Short mmCIF file of C-alpha atoms in Angstrom, two decimals:
data_model
loop_
_atom_site.label_atom_id
_atom_site.label_comp_id
_atom_site.label_asym_id
_atom_site.label_seq_id
_atom_site.Cartn_x
_atom_site.Cartn_y
_atom_site.Cartn_z
CA MET A 143 52.15 124.62 156.89
CA ARG A 144 51.62 127.22 154.29
CA PHE A 145 48.75 129.62 153.62
CA ASN A 146 47.59 130.72 149.76
CA TYR A 147 47.72 134.46 150.69
CA LYS A 148 45.13 135.51 147.51
CA LYS A 149 42.32 133.25 149.76
CA LEU A 150 42.66 133.87 152.76
CA VAL A 151 42.44 137.96 151.24
CA ALA A 152 40.01 136.71 149.08
CA ALA A 153 37.56 135.15 152.17
CA GLY A 154 37.97 138.62 153.85
CA ALA A 155 39.85 138.45 156.59
CA ALA A 156 41.09 141.60 155.96
CA THR A 157 41.34 142.46 159.76
CA LEU A 158 44.11 140.32 160.33
CA SER A 159 47.71 140.81 158.98
CA ILE A 160 49.73 138.27 157.63
CA ALA A 161 52.07 137.82 160.37
CA ALA A 162 49.51 136.66 162.98
CA VAL A 163 47.92 133.85 160.68
CA LEU A 164 51.43 132.83 160.49
CA THR A 165 52.14 133.18 163.81
CA ALA A 166 49.29 131.00 165.14
CA CYS A 167 49.70 128.58 162.08
CA SER A 168 52.60 127.46 163.37
CA GLY A 169 51.38 127.85 166.61
CA LYS A 170 54.18 131.14 167.67
CA LYS A 171 52.92 133.76 170.47
CA SER A 172 51.13 136.67 167.53
CA ASN A 173 53.76 139.46 168.62
CA THR A 174 53.04 142.00 165.77
CA SER A 175 51.47 144.44 168.18
CA VAL A 176 55.08 145.62 169.26
CA ASN A 177 55.96 147.63 165.98
CA LYS A 178 54.92 151.39 166.40
CA ASP A 179 57.24 152.30 163.95
CA THR A 180 56.19 150.59 160.24
CA LYS A 181 58.78 152.56 158.22
CA HIS A 182 61.30 149.69 159.05
CA GLY A 183 59.59 146.80 158.18
CA ILE A 184 61.37 144.08 155.75
CA ALA A 185 59.75 140.86 154.02
CA LEU A 186 61.57 137.78 152.48
CA ILE A 187 59.73 136.20 149.69
CA THR A 188 60.74 132.93 149.60
CA ASP A 189 62.02 130.67 146.08
CA GLY A 190 59.24 127.27 145.94
CA ASN A 191 60.64 126.13 149.63
CA GLY A 192 59.95 127.04 152.84
CA VAL A 193 62.55 128.94 155.10
CA ASP A 194 63.12 125.77 157.41
CA ASP A 195 64.64 124.48 153.51
CA HIS A 196 68.09 123.87 155.86
CA SER A 197 69.38 126.22 153.25
CA PHE A 198 68.85 128.83 150.83
CA ASN A 199 65.34 130.47 152.55
CA GLN A 200 66.41 129.32 156.22
CA ALA A 201 69.96 131.64 156.00
CA ALA A 202 68.80 134.73 154.66
CA TRP A 203 66.09 134.10 156.76
CA SER A 204 68.13 133.96 160.06
CA GLY A 205 69.47 137.38 158.57
CA PHE A 206 66.34 139.25 159.41
CA LYS A 207 65.97 137.89 163.01
CA ASP A 208 69.53 139.07 163.22
CA TYR A 209 68.01 142.65 162.42
CA GLY A 210 65.16 142.10 164.32
CA LYS A 211 67.11 141.66 167.12
CA GLU A 212 69.38 144.54 167.07
CA HIS A 213 66.82 146.79 166.27
CA GLY A 214 64.46 146.17 168.67
CA LEU A 215 62.02 144.75 165.76
CA LYS A 216 59.57 141.90 166.15
CA GLN A 217 57.96 139.87 163.26
CA GLY A 218 55.62 141.09 161.83
CA LYS A 219 54.33 145.08 160.33
CA GLY A 220 56.91 147.26 160.86
CA GLY A 221 59.27 144.14 161.81
CA TYR A 222 60.32 141.58 159.70
CA GLN A 223 58.53 138.45 157.59
CA TYR A 224 58.33 135.97 155.26
CA PHE A 225 55.77 135.15 152.26
CA GLU A 226 56.46 131.26 151.39
CA SER A 227 55.73 130.73 147.41
CA SER A 228 54.77 127.13 146.92
CA SER A 229 55.67 127.35 143.43
CA ALA A 230 56.85 130.02 140.60
CA ALA A 231 53.22 131.09 140.61
CA ASP A 232 53.17 132.56 144.00
CA PHE A 233 56.14 135.00 143.51
CA THR A 234 54.34 138.22 142.45
CA PRO A 235 50.81 137.45 143.99
CA ASN A 236 53.34 137.66 147.46
CA LEU A 237 55.36 140.51 146.68
CA THR A 238 51.94 142.25 146.11
CA GLN A 239 51.16 141.05 150.00
CA ALA A 240 53.97 142.59 150.85
CA ALA A 241 53.88 145.79 149.48
CA GLN A 242 50.49 146.30 149.99
CA ALA A 243 51.27 145.29 153.91
CA GLY A 244 53.17 148.10 154.83
CA TYR A 245 56.56 146.33 154.20
CA GLN A 246 58.98 148.49 153.24
CA THR A 247 62.32 146.72 152.24
CA ILE A 248 60.95 143.51 150.21
CA TYR A 249 63.43 140.44 149.36
CA GLY A 250 63.15 138.12 146.24
CA VAL A 251 65.65 135.16 147.28
CA GLY A 252 66.65 133.76 144.33
CA TYR A 253 67.24 134.27 140.76
CA MET A 254 63.81 132.87 139.91
CA LEU A 255 62.27 135.32 141.32
CA THR A 256 64.23 138.22 138.76
CA ASP A 257 61.24 138.51 136.54
CA SER A 258 58.60 139.16 139.51
CA VAL A 259 61.09 141.20 141.36
CA LYS A 260 61.42 143.48 138.66
CA ALA A 261 57.61 143.71 137.52
CA ALA A 262 56.45 145.01 141.65
CA SER A 263 59.66 147.21 141.63
CA LYS A 264 58.28 149.55 139.19
CA LYS A 265 55.20 148.85 140.58
CA TYR A 266 56.02 149.71 143.57
CA PRO A 267 58.67 153.01 143.18
CA LYS A 268 58.14 153.61 146.79
CA LYS A 269 59.00 150.38 148.12
CA ASN A 270 62.87 149.36 148.33
CA PHE A 271 63.55 145.60 146.28
CA VAL A 272 66.39 143.49 146.86
CA LEU A 273 67.00 140.67 144.28
CA ILE A 274 69.66 137.39 145.99
CA ASP A 275 71.31 135.88 142.76
CA SER A 276 70.43 137.50 140.33
CA VAL A 277 70.78 141.22 138.68
CA ILE A 278 68.65 144.32 137.77
CA THR A 279 69.49 147.28 136.22
CA GLY A 280 68.28 150.85 135.66
CA ARG A 281 65.97 150.84 139.04
CA LYS A 282 67.16 153.00 141.64
CA ASN A 283 64.92 150.86 143.96
CA VAL A 284 66.12 147.47 142.91
CA ALA A 285 69.48 146.22 144.70
CA SER A 286 70.73 143.13 142.86
CA VAL A 287 72.67 140.66 145.69
CA THR A 288 75.61 138.32 144.42
CA PHE A 289 77.88 136.12 145.60
CA LYS A 290 80.86 134.92 144.89
CA SER A 291 80.05 131.16 145.39
CA ASN A 292 82.76 129.45 143.23
CA GLU A 293 85.67 130.79 145.45
CA ALA A 294 83.70 128.95 148.68
CA SER A 295 83.45 126.25 145.84
CA TYR A 296 87.08 125.79 145.44
CA LEU A 297 87.25 125.25 149.01
CA GLY A 298 85.14 121.99 149.56
CA GLY A 299 86.48 120.98 146.67
CA LEU A 300 90.24 121.48 147.84
CA ALA A 301 88.76 119.77 151.04
CA ALA A 302 87.31 117.06 148.64
CA ALA A 303 90.95 115.72 147.52
CA TYR A 304 92.76 115.89 150.48
CA THR A 305 90.02 113.87 151.95
CA THR A 306 88.76 111.24 149.75
CA LYS A 307 90.37 107.65 149.65
CA THR A 308 87.97 106.63 146.80
CA ASN A 309 88.94 109.65 144.56
CA LYS A 310 86.00 109.45 143.41
CA VAL A 311 83.78 112.09 144.53
CA GLY A 312 79.99 113.76 143.27
CA PHE A 313 78.57 117.16 142.40
CA ILE A 314 75.01 117.42 142.60
CA GLY A 315 73.36 120.10 141.67
CA GLY A 316 69.90 121.85 141.65
CA ALA A 317 68.88 123.23 138.42
CA LYS A 318 71.43 124.50 136.09
CA SER A 319 72.09 128.26 135.62
CA SER A 320 74.76 130.94 135.91
CA VAL A 321 74.20 130.40 139.71
CA LEU A 322 74.77 126.82 140.19
CA ASP A 323 77.87 126.92 136.93
CA LEU A 324 79.85 128.96 140.36
CA PHE A 325 79.37 126.54 142.42
CA GLU A 326 80.34 123.31 139.66
CA ALA A 327 83.28 125.86 138.61
CA GLY A 328 84.66 125.90 141.67
CA PHE A 329 84.38 122.30 143.14
CA LYS A 330 85.70 121.44 140.35
CA GLN A 331 88.67 123.31 140.23
CA GLY A 332 89.34 122.54 143.55
CA VAL A 333 89.48 118.83 143.21
CA LYS A 334 91.93 119.48 140.49
CA ASP A 335 94.23 121.57 142.20
CA GLY A 336 93.94 119.31 145.36
CA ALA A 337 94.66 116.44 142.98
CA LYS A 338 98.10 117.62 141.51
CA ALA A 339 98.90 119.05 144.59
CA LEU A 340 98.88 115.57 146.52
CA GLY A 341 99.80 113.35 142.88
CA LYS A 342 96.26 111.99 142.71
CA LYS A 343 93.90 111.45 139.77
CA ILE A 344 90.92 112.32 141.07
CA THR A 345 87.25 111.43 138.87
CA VAL A 346 84.37 113.98 139.75
CA TYR A 347 80.68 112.50 138.71
CA ASP A 348 78.40 115.35 138.42
CA GLN A 349 74.36 115.14 137.62
CA TYR A 350 71.48 118.31 137.98
CA ILE A 351 68.71 117.16 139.26
CA GLY A 352 66.55 120.07 137.32
CA ASN A 353 64.53 121.42 140.00
CA PHE A 354 65.73 122.47 143.86
CA THR A 355 62.16 120.37 145.37
CA SER A 356 62.67 116.68 144.53
CA THR A 357 64.96 115.03 147.46
CA ASP A 358 63.81 111.72 146.43
CA LYS A 359 66.04 112.28 142.79
CA ALA A 360 68.50 113.87 144.72
CA LYS A 361 68.81 110.97 146.47
CA SER A 362 68.70 108.51 143.70
CA ILE A 363 71.93 110.54 142.42
CA ALA A 364 73.65 109.89 145.03
CA GLN A 365 72.89 106.30 145.63
CA SER A 366 74.02 106.23 142.47
CA MET A 367 77.14 108.35 142.81
CA TYR A 368 78.03 106.65 146.23
CA THR A 369 77.17 103.00 144.13
CA ASP A 370 80.51 104.46 141.48
CA GLY A 371 82.30 104.61 144.20
CA ALA A 372 81.90 108.04 145.28
CA ASP A 373 82.54 108.26 148.80
CA ILE A 374 82.39 112.39 149.06
CA ILE A 375 79.40 114.06 147.19
CA TYR A 376 79.01 118.20 147.48
CA GLN A 377 75.72 119.14 146.70
CA ALA A 378 74.13 122.29 145.62
CA ALA A 379 70.39 122.09 145.15
CA GLY A 380 68.53 123.65 147.56
CA ASN A 381 65.85 121.64 149.74
CA ALA A 382 66.35 118.86 147.31
CA GLY A 383 69.85 118.36 148.60
CA ASN A 384 68.18 117.04 151.90
CA GLY A 385 67.40 113.66 149.61
CA VAL A 386 71.84 113.49 149.35
CA PHE A 387 71.65 113.71 152.90
CA THR A 388 69.39 110.82 153.72
CA GLU A 389 70.58 108.55 151.50
CA ALA A 390 74.06 108.98 152.62
CA LYS A 391 72.72 108.21 156.38
CA THR A 392 71.22 105.22 155.12
CA ARG A 393 74.14 103.75 154.05
CA ASN A 394 76.66 105.11 156.67
CA LYS A 395 73.74 103.23 159.14
CA ALA A 396 74.60 100.36 157.31
CA THR A 397 78.26 99.34 157.90
CA THR A 398 80.89 100.96 160.03
CA ALA A 399 81.84 104.37 161.18
CA ALA A 400 85.37 104.03 159.66
CA LYS A 401 84.17 102.90 156.19
CA LYS A 402 81.41 106.02 156.22
CA VAL A 403 80.79 107.98 152.66
CA TRP A 404 80.72 112.07 153.73
CA VAL A 405 78.68 114.86 151.93
CA ILE A 406 79.62 118.66 151.79
CA GLY A 407 76.65 121.03 153.15
CA VAL A 408 75.55 124.39 151.15
CA ASP A 409 74.56 127.59 152.32
CA VAL A 410 74.28 127.14 155.57
CA ASP A 411 76.35 125.09 158.59
CA GLN A 412 74.78 121.24 157.57
CA ALA A 413 76.61 119.64 160.17
CA ASN A 414 73.63 118.79 162.18
CA LEU A 415 71.98 116.91 159.25
CA GLY A 416 75.15 114.69 159.26
CA ASN A 417 74.52 112.95 162.32
CA TYR A 418 73.87 109.55 162.61
CA THR A 419 74.53 105.86 164.53
CA SER A 420 76.96 103.76 162.94
CA LYS A 421 76.81 99.79 162.23
CA ASP A 422 79.24 99.20 165.08
CA GLY A 423 77.52 101.43 167.51
CA LYS A 424 79.46 105.33 167.32
CA LYS A 425 78.04 108.09 167.36
CA ALA A 426 79.09 109.90 164.30
CA ASN A 427 78.77 112.33 162.12
CA PHE A 428 79.18 112.86 158.08
CA THR A 429 78.94 116.10 156.66
CA LEU A 430 81.89 116.80 155.60
CA THR A 431 82.43 121.09 155.61
CA SER A 432 79.79 123.11 154.53
CA VAL A 433 80.18 125.68 151.86
CA LEU A 434 78.40 128.77 153.09
CA LYS A 435 77.10 131.54 151.10
CA GLY A 436 76.17 134.42 152.99
CA LEU A 437 73.18 135.43 152.83
CA ARG A 438 72.38 135.55 156.35
CA PHE A 439 75.10 138.36 157.17
CA ALA A 440 73.86 140.04 153.22
CA CYS A 441 70.07 140.25 154.73
CA LYS A 442 71.45 141.90 157.43
CA ASP A 443 73.49 144.49 155.56
CA ILE A 444 70.78 145.74 153.54
CA ALA A 445 68.20 145.59 155.74
CA ASP A 446 70.74 147.90 157.96
CA LYS A 447 71.67 150.08 155.23
CA ALA A 448 67.88 150.84 154.16
CA TYR A 449 67.19 151.37 158.07
CA LYS A 450 69.85 154.41 158.23
CA GLY A 451 68.23 156.01 155.00
CA LYS A 452 71.36 154.38 152.25
CA PHE A 453 69.49 151.45 150.74
CA PRO A 454 71.79 150.74 147.88
CA GLY A 455 69.51 150.99 145.45
CA GLY A 456 70.86 150.67 142.07
CA LYS A 457 73.54 148.79 142.90
CA VAL A 458 74.86 145.41 142.51
CA ILE A 459 76.62 144.52 145.82
CA SER A 460 78.85 140.82 145.12
CA TYR A 461 79.87 138.82 148.87
CA GLY A 462 82.87 136.97 148.54
CA LEU A 463 85.53 135.66 150.52
CA ALA A 464 86.25 138.67 151.77
CA HIS A 465 84.39 139.56 155.34
CA ASP A 466 83.33 136.12 154.97
CA GLY A 467 80.82 137.35 152.94
CA VAL A 468 81.54 133.18 151.43
CA SER A 469 83.32 130.86 153.45
CA VAL A 470 83.66 127.33 154.75
CA THR A 471 82.92 125.29 158.27
CA LYS A 472 86.21 122.97 159.12
CA GLY A 473 83.23 120.72 160.24
CA ASN A 474 85.34 117.47 160.10
CA LEU A 475 88.17 118.05 157.85
CA ASP A 476 91.61 117.54 159.28
CA ALA A 477 94.56 119.22 160.37
CA LYS A 478 96.34 118.89 157.23
CA THR A 479 92.99 119.46 155.09
CA TRP A 480 92.23 122.49 157.29
CA LYS A 481 95.73 123.48 156.86
CA ALA A 482 95.68 123.60 152.94
CA VAL A 483 92.47 125.28 152.68
CA GLN A 484 93.27 128.13 154.50
CA ALA A 485 96.78 128.88 153.00
CA ALA A 486 93.96 128.87 149.16
CA ARG A 487 91.12 131.09 150.30
CA LYS A 488 94.97 133.97 151.55
CA GLN A 489 95.81 132.44 147.91
CA ILE A 490 92.38 133.57 146.43
CA LEU A 491 92.49 136.35 147.78
CA ALA A 492 95.81 138.13 147.31
CA GLY A 493 94.92 137.37 143.44
CA LYS A 494 96.99 134.64 142.97
CA ILE A 495 94.19 131.53 142.61
CA LYS A 496 91.82 132.49 140.05
CA VAL A 497 88.53 131.19 140.37
CA ALA A 498 86.60 129.84 137.46
CA THR A 499 82.89 131.03 137.03
CA ALA A 500 81.63 128.11 134.60
CA PRO A 501 82.71 125.18 134.14
CA SER A 502 84.91 123.82 131.97
CA LYS A 503 83.70 121.77 129.55
#
């Protein structure tokens, strides 16, 4: 359930904390009174999807809960809270609400919040701001967080090359950007290198949805790719990527487990989205692996630094394969494929494999 905070305030409900309203809405007991120390409160401003998007925002929110658990803080003022955005029009109002509600460190999740975070950091110079997946320079109260998603996507592409039976795989992205270039570039390079090692010729279909919300369009694109022979699709499309899982499940339920098509998950471990029962009555799973972006770790890491009075303002922190800032799950990878993936990981860390940051033209 989403709330319009502007309307809430305008209605004169100033005596209710935002956290109390949110927890009451979700059916959870309000626990906002337990946070007596308000100096360490952190707030999450989502992109156009909610915290339960099975992807980007969910990963960040998990880090917030980890932070609260470690420091004995509860959801609400002085602890941790989220402000959901239905669209870009909500970014600035939500940042303002978070700052005025007393949260000290405020996170903007996604490059689409760059301009709004930049403006808010200027308006509230005594607050800490964290921008995920983009960079703001010249602001001592802003920490910018980036991820080497191309490295983990390379491993996903390698896994696809070792697994495909049709020698046709697909990539479906959300909205085209330099951030999504990392996913596409890494995946395609991994497929290419895997194909070369195996003596295969593998075709990669690629298409962008144009946003991170249109599950129907993602489903339609996936349907087309699977129909054209792809047996594995890597989706880097946020909430829209759920449409790819929907299409794969529909197809897999209509055939035997041995003939399943696969999906490669993104951001968080999406193995649970691949559970299904095949036509021959077998319980199975079609999430081949998931390419993890360490938002959970990164969000908690920076919050912990702020808690200790060491907020990395003015810095750009980049998380890669080292310390599992990005990674892949073993998922349904067979032993041979997992061995190849682990070997490639070591080579990337050693600098023996250089992964591109933009797709080749």
